[in-house]
Every structure is written in C-alpha cells, then in structure tokens.
PDB file of C-alpha atoms in Angstrom:
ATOM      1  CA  UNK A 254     117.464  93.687 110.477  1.00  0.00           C
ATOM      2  CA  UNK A 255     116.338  93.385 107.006  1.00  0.00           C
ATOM      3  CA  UNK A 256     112.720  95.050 106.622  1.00  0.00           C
ATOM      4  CA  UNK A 257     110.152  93.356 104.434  1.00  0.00           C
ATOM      5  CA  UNK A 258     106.415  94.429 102.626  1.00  0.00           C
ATOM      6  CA  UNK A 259     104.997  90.912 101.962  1.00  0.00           C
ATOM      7  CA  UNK A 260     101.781  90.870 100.256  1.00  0.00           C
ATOM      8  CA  UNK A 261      98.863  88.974 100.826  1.00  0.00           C
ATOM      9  CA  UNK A 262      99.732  86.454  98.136  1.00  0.00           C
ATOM     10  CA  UNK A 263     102.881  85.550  99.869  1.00  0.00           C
ATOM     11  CA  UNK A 264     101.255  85.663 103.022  1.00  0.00           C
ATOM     12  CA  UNK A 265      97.693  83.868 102.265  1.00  0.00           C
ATOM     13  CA  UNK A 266     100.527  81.155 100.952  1.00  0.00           C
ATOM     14  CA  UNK A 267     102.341  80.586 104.427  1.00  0.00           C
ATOM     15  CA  UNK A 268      98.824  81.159 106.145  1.00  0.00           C
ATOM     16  CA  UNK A 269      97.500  78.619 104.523  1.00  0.00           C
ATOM     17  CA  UNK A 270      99.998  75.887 103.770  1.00  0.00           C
ATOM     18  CA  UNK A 271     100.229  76.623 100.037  1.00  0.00           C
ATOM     19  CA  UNK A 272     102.898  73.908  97.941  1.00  0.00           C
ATOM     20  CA  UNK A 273     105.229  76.752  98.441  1.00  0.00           C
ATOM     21  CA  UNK A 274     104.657  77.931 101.837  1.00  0.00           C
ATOM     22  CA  UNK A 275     107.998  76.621 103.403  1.00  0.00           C
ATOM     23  CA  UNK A 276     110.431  78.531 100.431  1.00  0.00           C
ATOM     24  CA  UNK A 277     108.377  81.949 101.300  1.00  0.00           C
ATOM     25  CA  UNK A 278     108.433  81.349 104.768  1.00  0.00           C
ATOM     26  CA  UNK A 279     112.240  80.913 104.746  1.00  0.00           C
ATOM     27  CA  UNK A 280     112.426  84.048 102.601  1.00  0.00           C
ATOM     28  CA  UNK A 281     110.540  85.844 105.340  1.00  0.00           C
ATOM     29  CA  UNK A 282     112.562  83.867 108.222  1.00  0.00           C
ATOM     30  CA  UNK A 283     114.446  86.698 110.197  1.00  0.00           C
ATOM     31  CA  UNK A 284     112.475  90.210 108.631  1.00  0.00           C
ATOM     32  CA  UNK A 285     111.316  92.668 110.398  1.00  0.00           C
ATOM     33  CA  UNK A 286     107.253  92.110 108.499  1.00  0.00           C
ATOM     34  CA  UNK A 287     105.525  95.068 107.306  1.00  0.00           C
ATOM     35  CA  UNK A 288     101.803  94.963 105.602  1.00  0.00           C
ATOM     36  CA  UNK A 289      99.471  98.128 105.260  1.00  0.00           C
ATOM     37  CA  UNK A 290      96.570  96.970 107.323  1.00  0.00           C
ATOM     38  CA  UNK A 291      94.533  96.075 103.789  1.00  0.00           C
ATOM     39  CA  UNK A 292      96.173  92.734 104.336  1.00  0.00           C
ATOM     40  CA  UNK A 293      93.801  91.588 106.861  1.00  0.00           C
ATOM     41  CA  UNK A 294      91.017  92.137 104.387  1.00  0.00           C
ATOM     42  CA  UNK A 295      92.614  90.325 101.497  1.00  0.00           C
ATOM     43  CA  UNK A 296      93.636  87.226 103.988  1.00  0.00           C
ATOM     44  CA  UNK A 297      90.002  87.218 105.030  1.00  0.00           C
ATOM     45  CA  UNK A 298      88.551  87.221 101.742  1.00  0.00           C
ATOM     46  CA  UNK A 299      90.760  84.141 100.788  1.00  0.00           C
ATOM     47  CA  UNK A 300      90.095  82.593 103.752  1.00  0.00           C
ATOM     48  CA  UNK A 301      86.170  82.799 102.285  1.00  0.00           C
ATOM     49  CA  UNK A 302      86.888  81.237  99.029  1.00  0.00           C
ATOM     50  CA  UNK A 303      88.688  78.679 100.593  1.00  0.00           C
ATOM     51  CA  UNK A 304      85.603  77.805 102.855  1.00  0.00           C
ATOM     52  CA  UNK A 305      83.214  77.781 100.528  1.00  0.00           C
ATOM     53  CA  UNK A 306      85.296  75.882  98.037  1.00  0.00           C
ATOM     54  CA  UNK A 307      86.440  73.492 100.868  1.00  0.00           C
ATOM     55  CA  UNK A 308      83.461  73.430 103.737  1.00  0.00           C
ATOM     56  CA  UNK A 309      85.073  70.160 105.316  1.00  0.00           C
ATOM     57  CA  UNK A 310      87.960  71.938 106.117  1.00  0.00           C
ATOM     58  CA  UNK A 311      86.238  75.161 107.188  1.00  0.00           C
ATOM     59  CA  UNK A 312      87.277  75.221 111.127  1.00  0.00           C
ATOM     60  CA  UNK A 313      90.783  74.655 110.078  1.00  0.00           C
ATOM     61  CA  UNK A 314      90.810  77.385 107.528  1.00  0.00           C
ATOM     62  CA  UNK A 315      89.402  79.816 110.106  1.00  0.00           C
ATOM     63  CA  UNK A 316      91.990  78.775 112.283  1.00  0.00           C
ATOM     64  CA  UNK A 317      94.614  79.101 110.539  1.00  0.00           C
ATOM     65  CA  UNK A 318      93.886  82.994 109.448  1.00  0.00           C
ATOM     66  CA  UNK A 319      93.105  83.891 113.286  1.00  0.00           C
ATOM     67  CA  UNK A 320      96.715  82.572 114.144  1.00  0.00           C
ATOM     68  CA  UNK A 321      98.220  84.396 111.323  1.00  0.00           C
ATOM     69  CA  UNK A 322      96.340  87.605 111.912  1.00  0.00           C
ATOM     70  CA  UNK A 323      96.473  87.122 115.871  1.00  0.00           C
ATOM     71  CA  UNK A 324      99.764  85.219 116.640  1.00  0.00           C
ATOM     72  CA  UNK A 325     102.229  87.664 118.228  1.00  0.00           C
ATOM     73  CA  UNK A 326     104.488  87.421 114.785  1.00  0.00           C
ATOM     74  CA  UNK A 327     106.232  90.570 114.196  1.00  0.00           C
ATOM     75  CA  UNK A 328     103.830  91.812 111.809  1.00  0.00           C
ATOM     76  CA  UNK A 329     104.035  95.830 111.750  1.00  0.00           C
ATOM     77  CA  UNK A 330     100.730  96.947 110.137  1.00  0.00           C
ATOM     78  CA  UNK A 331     101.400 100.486 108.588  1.00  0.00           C
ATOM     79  CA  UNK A 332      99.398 102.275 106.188  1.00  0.00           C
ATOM     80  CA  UNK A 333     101.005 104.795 103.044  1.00  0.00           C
ATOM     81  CA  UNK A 334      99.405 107.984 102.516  1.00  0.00           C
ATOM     82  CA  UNK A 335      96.204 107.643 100.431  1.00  0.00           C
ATOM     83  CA  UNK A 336      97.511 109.781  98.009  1.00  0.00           C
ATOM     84  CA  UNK A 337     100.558 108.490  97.274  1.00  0.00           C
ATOM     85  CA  UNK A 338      99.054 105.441  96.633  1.00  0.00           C
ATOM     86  CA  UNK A 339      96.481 107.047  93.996  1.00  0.00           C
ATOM     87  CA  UNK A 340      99.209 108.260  92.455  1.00  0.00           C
ATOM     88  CA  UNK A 341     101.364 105.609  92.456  1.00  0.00           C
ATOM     89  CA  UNK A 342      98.482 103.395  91.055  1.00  0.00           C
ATOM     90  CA  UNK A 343      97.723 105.751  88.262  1.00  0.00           C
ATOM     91  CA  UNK A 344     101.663 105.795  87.380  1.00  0.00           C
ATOM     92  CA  UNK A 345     102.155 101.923  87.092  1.00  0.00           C
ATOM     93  CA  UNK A 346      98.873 100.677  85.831  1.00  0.00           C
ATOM     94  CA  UNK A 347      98.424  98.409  89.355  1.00  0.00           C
ATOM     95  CA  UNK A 348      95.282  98.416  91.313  1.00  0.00           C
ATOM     96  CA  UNK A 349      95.232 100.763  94.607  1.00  0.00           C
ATOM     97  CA  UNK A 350      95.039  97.131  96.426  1.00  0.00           C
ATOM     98  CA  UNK A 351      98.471  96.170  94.773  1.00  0.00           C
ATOM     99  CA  UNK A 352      99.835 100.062  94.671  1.00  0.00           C
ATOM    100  CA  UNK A 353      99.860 100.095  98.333  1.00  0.00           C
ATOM    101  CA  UNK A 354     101.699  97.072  99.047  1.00  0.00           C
ATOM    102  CA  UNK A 355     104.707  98.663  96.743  1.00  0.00           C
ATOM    103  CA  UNK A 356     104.078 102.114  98.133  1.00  0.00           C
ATOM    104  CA  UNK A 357     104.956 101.077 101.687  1.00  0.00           C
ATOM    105  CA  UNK A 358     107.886  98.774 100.765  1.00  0.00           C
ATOM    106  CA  UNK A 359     109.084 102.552  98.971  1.00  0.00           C
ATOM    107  CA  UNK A 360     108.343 104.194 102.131  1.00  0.00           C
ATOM    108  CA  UNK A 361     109.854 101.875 104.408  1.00  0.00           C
ATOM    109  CA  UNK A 362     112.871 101.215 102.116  1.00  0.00           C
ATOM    110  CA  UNK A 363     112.226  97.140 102.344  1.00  0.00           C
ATOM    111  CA  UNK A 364     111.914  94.440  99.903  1.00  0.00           C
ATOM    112  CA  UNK A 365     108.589  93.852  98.444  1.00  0.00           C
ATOM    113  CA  UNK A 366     107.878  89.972  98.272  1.00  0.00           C
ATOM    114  CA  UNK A 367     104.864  88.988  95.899  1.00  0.00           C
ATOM    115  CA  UNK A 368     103.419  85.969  94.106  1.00  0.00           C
ATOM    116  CA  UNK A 369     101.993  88.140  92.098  1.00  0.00           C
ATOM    117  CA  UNK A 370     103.584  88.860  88.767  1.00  0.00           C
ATOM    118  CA  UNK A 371     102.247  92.004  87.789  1.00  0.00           C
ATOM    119  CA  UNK A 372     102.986  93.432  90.961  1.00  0.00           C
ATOM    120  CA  UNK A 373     106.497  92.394  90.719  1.00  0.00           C
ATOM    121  CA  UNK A 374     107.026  93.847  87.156  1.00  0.00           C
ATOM    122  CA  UNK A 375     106.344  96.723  88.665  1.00  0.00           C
ATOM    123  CA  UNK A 376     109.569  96.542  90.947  1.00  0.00           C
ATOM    124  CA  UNK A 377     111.360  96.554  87.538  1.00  0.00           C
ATOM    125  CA  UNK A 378     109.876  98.512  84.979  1.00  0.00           C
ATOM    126  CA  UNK A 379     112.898  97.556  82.744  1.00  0.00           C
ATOM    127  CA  UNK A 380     113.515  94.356  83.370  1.00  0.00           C
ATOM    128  CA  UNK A 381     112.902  92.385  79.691  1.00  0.00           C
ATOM    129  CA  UNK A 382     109.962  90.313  79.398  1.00  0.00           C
ATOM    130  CA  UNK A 383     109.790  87.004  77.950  1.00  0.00           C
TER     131      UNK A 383
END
C-alpha cells in the first residue's frame, strides 16, 4: 500500500469541501494517511477562520473538522524527532510547522502531498523555477 504525509493544506481542502477537494481526495483514495499530530492544530485553526469569516455556517464547519479528525479514516498520527525537524527547517528555509510535514514523509519513505508551494519546492530543490 502506497504510504502518504498529506499536509494540512491538502487536508483542510477535503475537510472542508474546497473547489478542489474531490482531485486531492482521489489522490489520497487508497493511501495508507500519515500526519504528525500538528495537523489537528492547523485543521482547527482553519476551522476558526472559517467561522469567524462565515458564522452562518459555523455548526457545519465544526462538523465537518470533528468528522475529519474523529471519523475512523486511516489517519496514522506520528510525530518526527524534534530535532530532526530543527534541523531540517534550518537546512531548507521552511517553517518547523512545514519542516515536519516533509520530515515524516522522509522518515516514513511516503509521498508528501501539499497545496503549498513552498513546501513542495522543497521536495525538489532543483527543479527550475519559472
């Protein structure tokens, strides 16, 4: 079974029923999930903005996280040694947030899936930028 890191980007965007929530959830369809247990912070934290910027659909936003942090989905959470984090962080420029996210996918020898470009540069330190 093919073992996947997906951040919270790519998870706050099935979670929520972002315009690309079905392609990342067919990307994801059949992984073994993986997510350091950060994740659960950063899904709350959207969750907030969301509320706030949208109180009328408040219950539904709260529901929605609880199923995705509750539902029995597969999702292995699994946290990297602090200080291979720190030091990957300090290598690639990324945030410790971001760091561990690419640290575990390294550890666990799965395929990192972000929205986030930075994060994904980081993947490929040689690939050209345009």
């Amino acid at each position: 079974m093919r073992r996947v890191v997906a951040d919270a980007s790519v998870v706050a965007a099935v979670c929520f029923g972002e315009p690309d929530a079905d392609a990342w959830g067919e990307r994801l369809d059949g992984a073994a999930l993986f997510a350091p247990t950060l994740l659960q912070y950063e899904l709350q934290s959207v969750a907030r903005k969301k509320c706030t910027r949208h109180p009328d659909r408040a219950p539904a936003i709260v529901r929605a996280l609880a199923l995705a942090l509750h539902r029995s989905q597969g999702l292995v959470f699994l946290d990297p040694d602090p200080t291979d984090v720190v030091l990957l962080a300090a290598a690639t420029g990324l945030t410790t947030y971001d760091a561990s996210y690419l640290c575990l996918a390294g550890m666990l020898d799965a395929d990192l899936m972000t929205r986030d470009a930075r994060l994904a540069a980081a993947l490929d330190p040689y690939a050209e930028r345009g």
